[in-house]
Short mmCIF file of C-alpha atoms and ligand atoms in Angstrom, two decimals:
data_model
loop_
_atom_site.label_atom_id
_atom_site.label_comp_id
_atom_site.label_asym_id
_atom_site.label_seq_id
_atom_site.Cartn_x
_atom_site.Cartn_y
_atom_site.Cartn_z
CA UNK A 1 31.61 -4.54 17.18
CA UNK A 2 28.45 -4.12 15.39
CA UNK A 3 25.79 -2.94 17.23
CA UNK A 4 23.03 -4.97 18.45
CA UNK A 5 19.14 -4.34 17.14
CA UNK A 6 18.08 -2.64 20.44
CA UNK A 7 20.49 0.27 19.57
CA UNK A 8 20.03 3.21 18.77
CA UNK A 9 22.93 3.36 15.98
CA UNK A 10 21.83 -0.17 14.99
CA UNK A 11 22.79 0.48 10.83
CA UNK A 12 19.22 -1.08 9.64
CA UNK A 13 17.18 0.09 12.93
CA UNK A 14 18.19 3.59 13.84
CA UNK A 15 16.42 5.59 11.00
CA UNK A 16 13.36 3.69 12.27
CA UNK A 17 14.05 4.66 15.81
CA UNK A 18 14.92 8.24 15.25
CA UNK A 19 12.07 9.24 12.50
CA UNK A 20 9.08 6.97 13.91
CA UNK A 21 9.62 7.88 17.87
CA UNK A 22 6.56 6.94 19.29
CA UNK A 23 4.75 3.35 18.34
CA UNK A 24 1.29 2.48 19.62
CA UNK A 25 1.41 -0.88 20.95
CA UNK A 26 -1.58 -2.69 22.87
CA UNK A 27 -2.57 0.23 24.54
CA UNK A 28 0.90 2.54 25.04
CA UNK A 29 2.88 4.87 22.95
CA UNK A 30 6.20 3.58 22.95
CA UNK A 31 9.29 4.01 21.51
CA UNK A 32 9.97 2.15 18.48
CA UNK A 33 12.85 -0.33 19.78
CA UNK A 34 10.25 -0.94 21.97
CA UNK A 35 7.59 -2.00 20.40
CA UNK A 36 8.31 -5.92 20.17
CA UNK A 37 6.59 -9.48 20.03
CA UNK A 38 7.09 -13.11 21.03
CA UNK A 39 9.39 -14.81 18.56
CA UNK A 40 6.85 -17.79 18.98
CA UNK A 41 3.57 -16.01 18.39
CA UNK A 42 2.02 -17.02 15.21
CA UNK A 43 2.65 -13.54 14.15
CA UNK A 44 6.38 -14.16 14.04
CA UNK A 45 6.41 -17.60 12.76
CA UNK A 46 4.18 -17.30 10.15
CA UNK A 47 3.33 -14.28 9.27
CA UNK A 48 -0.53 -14.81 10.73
CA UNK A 49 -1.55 -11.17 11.02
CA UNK A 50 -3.52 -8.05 8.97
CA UNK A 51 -2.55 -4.69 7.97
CA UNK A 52 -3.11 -1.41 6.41
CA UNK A 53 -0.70 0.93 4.88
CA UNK A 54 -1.54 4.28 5.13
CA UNK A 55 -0.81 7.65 4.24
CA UNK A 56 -0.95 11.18 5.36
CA UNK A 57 0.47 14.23 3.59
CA UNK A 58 1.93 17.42 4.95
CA UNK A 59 0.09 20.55 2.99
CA UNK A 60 2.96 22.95 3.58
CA UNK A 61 0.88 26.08 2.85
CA UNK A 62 -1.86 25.54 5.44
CA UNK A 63 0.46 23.81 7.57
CA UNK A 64 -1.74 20.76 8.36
CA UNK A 65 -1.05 17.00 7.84
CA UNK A 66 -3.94 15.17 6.08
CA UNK A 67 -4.59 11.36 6.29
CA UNK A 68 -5.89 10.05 2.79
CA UNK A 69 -9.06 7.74 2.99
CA UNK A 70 -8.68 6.63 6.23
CA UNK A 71 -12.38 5.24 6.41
CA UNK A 72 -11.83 2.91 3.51
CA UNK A 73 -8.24 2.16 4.83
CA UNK A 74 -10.74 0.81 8.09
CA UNK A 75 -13.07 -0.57 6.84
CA UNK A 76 -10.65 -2.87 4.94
CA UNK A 77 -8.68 -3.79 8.13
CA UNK A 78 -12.08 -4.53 9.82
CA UNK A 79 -12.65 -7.08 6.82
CA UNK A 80 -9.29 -8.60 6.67
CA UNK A 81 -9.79 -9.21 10.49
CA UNK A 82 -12.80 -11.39 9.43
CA UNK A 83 -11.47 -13.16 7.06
CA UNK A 84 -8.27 -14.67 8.99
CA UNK A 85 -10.37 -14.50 12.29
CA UNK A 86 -8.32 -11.84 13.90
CA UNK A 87 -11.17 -10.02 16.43
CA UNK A 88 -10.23 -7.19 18.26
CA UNK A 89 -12.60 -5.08 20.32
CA UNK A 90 -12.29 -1.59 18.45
CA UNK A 91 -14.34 -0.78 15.84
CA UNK A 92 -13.59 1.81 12.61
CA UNK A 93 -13.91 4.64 14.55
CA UNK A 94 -12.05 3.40 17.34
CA UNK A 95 -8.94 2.51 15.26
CA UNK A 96 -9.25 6.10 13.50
CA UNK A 97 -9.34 7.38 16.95
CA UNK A 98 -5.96 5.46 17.71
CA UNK A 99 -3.96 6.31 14.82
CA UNK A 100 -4.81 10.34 14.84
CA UNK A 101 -3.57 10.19 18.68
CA UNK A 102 -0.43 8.35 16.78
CA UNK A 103 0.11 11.09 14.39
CA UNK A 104 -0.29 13.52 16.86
CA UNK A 105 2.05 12.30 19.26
CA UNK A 106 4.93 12.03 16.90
CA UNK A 107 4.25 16.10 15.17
CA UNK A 108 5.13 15.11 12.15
CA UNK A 109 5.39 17.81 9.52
CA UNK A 110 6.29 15.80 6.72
CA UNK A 111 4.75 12.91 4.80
CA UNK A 112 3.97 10.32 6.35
CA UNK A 113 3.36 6.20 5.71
CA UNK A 114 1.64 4.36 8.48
CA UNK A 115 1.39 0.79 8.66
CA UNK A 116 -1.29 -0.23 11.13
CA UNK A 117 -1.18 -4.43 11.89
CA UNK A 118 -3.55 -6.62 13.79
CA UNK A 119 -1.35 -10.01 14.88
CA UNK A 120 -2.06 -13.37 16.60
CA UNK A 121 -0.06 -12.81 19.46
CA UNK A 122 -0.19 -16.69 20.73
CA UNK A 123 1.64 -19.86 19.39
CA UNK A 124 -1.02 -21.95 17.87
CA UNK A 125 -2.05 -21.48 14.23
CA UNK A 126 -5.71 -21.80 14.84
CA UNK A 127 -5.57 -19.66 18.39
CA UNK A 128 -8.55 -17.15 18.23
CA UNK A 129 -6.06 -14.80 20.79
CA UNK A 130 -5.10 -13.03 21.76
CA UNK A 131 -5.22 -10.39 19.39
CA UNK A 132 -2.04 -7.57 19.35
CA UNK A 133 -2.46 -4.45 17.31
CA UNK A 134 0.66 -1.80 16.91
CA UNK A 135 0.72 1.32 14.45
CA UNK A 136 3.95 2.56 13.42
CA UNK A 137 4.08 5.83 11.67
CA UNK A 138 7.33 7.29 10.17
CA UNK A 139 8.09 10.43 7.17
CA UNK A 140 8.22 8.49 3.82
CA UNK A 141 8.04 10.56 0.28
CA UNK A 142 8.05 8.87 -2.90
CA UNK A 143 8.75 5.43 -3.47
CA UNK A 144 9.94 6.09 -7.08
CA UNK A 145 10.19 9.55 -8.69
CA UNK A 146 7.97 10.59 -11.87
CA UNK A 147 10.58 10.07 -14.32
CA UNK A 148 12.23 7.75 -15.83
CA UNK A 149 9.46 5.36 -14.90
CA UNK A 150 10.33 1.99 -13.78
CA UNK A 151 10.91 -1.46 -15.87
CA UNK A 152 8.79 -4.55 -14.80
CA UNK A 153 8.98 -7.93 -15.37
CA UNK A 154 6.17 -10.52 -15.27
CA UNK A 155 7.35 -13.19 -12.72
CA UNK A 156 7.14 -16.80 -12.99
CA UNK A 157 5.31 -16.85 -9.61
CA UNK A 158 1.58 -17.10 -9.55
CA UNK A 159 -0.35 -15.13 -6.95
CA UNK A 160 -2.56 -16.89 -4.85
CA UNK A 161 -6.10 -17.89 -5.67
CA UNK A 162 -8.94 -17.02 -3.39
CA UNK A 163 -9.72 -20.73 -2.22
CA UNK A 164 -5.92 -20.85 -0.91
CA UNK A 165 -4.74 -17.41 0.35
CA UNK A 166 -7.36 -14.92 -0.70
CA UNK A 167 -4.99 -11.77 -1.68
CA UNK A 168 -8.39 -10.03 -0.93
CA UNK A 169 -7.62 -9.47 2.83
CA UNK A 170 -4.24 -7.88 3.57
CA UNK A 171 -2.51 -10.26 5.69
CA UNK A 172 1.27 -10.56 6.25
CA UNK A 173 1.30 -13.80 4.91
CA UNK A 174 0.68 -12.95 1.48
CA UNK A 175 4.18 -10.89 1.36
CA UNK A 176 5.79 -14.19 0.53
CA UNK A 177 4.16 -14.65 -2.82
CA UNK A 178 4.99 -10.33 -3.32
CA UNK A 179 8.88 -11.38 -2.09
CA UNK A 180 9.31 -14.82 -4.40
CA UNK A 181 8.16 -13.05 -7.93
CA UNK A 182 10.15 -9.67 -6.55
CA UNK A 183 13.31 -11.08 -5.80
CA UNK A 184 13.04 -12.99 -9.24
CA UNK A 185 12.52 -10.45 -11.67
CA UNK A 186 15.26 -8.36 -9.68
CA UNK A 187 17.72 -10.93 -10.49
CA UNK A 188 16.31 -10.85 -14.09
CA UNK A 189 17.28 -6.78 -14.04
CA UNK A 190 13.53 -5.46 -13.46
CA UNK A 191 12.37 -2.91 -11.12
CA UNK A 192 9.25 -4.75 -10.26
CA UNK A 193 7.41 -7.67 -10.18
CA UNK A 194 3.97 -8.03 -12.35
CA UNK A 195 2.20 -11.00 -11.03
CA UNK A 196 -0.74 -13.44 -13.30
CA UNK A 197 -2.92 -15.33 -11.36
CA UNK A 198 -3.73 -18.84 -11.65
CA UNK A 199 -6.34 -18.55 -14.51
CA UNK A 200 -3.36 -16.41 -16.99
CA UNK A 201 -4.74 -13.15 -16.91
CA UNK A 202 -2.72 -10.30 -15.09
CA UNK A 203 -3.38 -9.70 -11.42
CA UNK A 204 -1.01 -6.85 -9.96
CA UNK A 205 2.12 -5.88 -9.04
CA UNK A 206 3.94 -6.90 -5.79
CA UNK A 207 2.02 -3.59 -3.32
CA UNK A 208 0.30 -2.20 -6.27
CA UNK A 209 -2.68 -2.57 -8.72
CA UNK A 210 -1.45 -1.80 -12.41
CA UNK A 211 -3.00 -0.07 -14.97
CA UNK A 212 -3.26 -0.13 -18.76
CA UNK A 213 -3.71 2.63 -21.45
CA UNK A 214 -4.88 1.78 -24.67
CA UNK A 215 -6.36 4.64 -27.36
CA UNK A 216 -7.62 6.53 -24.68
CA UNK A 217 -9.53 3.47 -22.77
CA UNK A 218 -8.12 2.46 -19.28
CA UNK A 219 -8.09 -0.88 -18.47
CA UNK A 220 -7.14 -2.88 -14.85
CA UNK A 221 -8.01 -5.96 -13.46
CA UNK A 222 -11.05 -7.04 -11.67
CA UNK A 223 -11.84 -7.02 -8.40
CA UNK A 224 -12.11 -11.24 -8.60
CA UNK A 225 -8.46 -11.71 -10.45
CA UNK A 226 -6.73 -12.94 -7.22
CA UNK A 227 -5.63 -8.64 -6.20
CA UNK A 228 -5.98 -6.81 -3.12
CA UNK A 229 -9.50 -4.32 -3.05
CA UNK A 230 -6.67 -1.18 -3.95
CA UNK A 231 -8.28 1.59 -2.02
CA UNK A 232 -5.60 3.65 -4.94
CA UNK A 233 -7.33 1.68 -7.14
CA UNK A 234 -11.18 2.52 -6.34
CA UNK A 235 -9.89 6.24 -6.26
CA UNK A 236 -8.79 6.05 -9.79
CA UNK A 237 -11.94 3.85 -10.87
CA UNK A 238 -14.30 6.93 -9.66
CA UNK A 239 -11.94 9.99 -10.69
CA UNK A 240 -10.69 9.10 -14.33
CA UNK A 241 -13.96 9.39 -16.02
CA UNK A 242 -14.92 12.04 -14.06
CA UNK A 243 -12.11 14.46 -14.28
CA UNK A 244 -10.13 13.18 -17.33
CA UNK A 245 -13.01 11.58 -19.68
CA UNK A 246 -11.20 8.62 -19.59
CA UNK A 247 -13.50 5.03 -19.99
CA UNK A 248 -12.21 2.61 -17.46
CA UNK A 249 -12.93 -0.80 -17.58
CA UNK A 250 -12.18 -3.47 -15.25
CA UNK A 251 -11.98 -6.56 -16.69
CA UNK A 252 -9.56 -10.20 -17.02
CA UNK A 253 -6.36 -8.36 -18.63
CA UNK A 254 -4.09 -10.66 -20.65
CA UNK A 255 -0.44 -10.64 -20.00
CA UNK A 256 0.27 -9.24 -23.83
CA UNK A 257 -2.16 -6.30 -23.79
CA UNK A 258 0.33 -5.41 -21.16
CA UNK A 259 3.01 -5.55 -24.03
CA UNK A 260 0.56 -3.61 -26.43
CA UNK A 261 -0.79 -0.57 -24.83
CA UNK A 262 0.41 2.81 -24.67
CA UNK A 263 0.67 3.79 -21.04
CA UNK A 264 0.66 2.07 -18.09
CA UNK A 265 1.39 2.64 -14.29
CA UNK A 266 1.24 0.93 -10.69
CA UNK A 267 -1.35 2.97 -7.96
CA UNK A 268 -1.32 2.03 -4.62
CA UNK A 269 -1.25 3.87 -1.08
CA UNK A 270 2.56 3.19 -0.71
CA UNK A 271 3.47 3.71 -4.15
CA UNK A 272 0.84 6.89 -5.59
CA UNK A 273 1.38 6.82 -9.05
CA UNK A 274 4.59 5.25 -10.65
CA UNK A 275 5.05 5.59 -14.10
CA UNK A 276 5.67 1.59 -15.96
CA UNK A 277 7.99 2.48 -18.68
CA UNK A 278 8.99 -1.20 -20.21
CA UNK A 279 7.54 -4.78 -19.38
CA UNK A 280 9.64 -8.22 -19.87
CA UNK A 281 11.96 -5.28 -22.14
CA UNK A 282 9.15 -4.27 -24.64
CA UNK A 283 9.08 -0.67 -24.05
CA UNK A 284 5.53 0.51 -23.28
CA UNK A 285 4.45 3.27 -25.61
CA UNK A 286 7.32 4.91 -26.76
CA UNK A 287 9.17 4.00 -23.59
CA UNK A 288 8.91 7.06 -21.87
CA UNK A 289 6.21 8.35 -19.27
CA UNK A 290 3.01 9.38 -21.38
CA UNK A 291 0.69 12.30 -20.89
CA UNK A 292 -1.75 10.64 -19.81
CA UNK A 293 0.02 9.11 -16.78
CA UNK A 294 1.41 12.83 -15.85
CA UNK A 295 -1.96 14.18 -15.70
CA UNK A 296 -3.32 11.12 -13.47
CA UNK A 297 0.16 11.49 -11.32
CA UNK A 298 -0.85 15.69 -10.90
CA UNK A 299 -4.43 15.30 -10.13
CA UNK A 300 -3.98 12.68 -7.62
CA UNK A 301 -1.01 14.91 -5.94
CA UNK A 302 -3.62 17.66 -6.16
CA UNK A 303 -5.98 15.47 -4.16
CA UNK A 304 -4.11 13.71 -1.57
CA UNK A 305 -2.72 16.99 -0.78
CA UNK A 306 -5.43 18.86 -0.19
CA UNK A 307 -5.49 21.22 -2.75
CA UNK A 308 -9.00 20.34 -4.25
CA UNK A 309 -11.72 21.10 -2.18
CA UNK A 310 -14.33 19.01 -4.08
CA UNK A 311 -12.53 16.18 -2.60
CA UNK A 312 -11.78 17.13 0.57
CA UNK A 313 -14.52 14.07 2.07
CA UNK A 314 -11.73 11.70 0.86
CA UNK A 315 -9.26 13.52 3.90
CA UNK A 316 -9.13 13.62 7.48
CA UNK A 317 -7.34 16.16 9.20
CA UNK A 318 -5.20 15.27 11.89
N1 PMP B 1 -2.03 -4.87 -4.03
C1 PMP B 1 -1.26 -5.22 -3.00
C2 PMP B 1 -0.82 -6.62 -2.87
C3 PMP B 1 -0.86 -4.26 -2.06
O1 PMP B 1 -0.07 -4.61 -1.04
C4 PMP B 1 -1.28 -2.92 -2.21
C5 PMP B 1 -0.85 -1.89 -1.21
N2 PMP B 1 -1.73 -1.82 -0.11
C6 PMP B 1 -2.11 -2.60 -3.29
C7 PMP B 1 -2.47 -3.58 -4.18
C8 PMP B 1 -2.66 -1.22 -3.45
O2 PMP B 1 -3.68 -1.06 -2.49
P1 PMP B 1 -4.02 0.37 -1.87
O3 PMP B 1 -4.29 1.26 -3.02
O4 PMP B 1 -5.25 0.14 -1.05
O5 PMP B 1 -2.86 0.79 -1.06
#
């Protein structure tokens, strides 16, 4: 008989339950099979809630686990909150406060990827509350490796403008769009989705903001093209031109200068830095991960890690 989802060798469940012991849920660490809502609450039905994803990484040397940006990471959930009108009580610091005592609890010594959600935990669509909040942290290393890179395919799926479901705040909802064009350009033989928005120009990938290499100049799309406010990206933004002498400019991207440049990558929390090596089959570049892209991929390692003190502001030990 196949197990059921509240056990422990449940196939899909039990890596979950063994490597992320101890959820915070509405006020109590509990274990992971555990941590459960209403089938009815909007939540469920409708995927009416807010999140972050989050990382920390384990600096095996100094033996300390570092969480990356949290404050931004924060300050983001506070203003997705706003936007869906999703109140909670906590503030930034409280929420910090919660997900260090998360981290703690579970002694991780490893990577780690948190996801921390805010959820309408009531029925109605336009119910105000209450409000549920959970974190759930668990080890998680790379999404992709450096090499080869991955393929990408621009989907036929348009991401959402800002007057319907602004892709500005992080809310659950917006995963649909991310798991239409995904599913599609899987079935087409891509890695990844790359999604346009409803004006043409290029927006991002499914959890990730993409990047462009051309002669030397960086290009990525706006802050107003329909993307989430990357936190990966805004890192990038300040730290190319600083440590690499690389111009950046953000700007409306057209789907072919995606087909004509000579690098390009996806940046997000989840995903770091992964390597784009063809898109809708032209190869990009030569077809292989540039040099450029390995040096952004080191120095952000070097960063997250902990292993550059002039950017130690950017981490929070835990
Ligand atoms: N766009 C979307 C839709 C995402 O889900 C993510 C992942 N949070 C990103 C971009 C990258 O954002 P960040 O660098 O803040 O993780």
């Amino acid at each position: 008989m196949t197990p059921s989802k509240w056990d422990q060798n449940h196939p899909i469940w039990s890596e979950w339950s063994q490597t992320a012991p101890y959820v915070w849920m509405n006020g109590e660490l509990v274990p992971f099979l555990h941590a459960q809502m209403p089938v009815m609450s909007a939540a469920c039905r409708a995927g009416v809630n807010v999140f972050e994803g989050i990382r920390a990484y384990w600096n095996e040397a100094r033996g300390k686990l570092y969480v990356f940006r949290m404050r931004e990471h924060y300050q983001r959930l506070v203003e997705s909150m706003r936007i869906m009108h999703l109140p909670r009580p906590e503030g930034v610091a409280e929420m910090e406060a919660l997900l260090l005592d998360t981290l703690r609890a579970n002694r991780f010594q490893t990577d780690v990827h948190v996801i921390h959600t805010v959820y309408l935990d009531a029925p109605g669509m336009e119910a105000l509350g209450p409000i549920g909040m959970y974190i759930v942290a668990r080890p998680r290393g790379r999404l992709h490796p450096l090499e080869p890179g991955i393929t990408c395919g621009v989907s036929s799926w348009q991401r959402m403008p800002d007057q319907a479901t602004p892709f500005r705040a992080k809310s659950g909802g917006n995963y649909l769009n991310t798991r239409l064009g995904g599913v599609e350009v899987r079935r087409h033989g891509y890695d990844a989705a790359i999604f346009l928005n409803t004006r043409g120009k290029v927006a991002e990938g499914g959890g990730a903001c993409v990047f462009a290499i051309k002669k030397g100049v960086v290009i990525t799309p706006s802050i107003t093209s329909d993307i989430l406010e990357s936190i990966t990206r805004d890192t990038l933004v300040e730290l190319l031109p600083r440590e690499l002498g690389l111009a950046v400019e953000q700007r409306d991207v057209d789907r072919t200068e995606l087909y004509m440049c000579d690098e390009a990558f996806f940046c997000g929390s989840g995903w770091e830095i992964v390597p784009i090596r063809a898109i809708d089959g032209v190869p990009v570049g030569g077809g292989e991960v540039g040099p450029l892209v390995r040096k952004i991929y080191d120095l952000y390692f070097n960063i997250v890690r902990g292993n550059r003190p002039d950017y130690r502001r950017w981490l929070t030990e835990v």
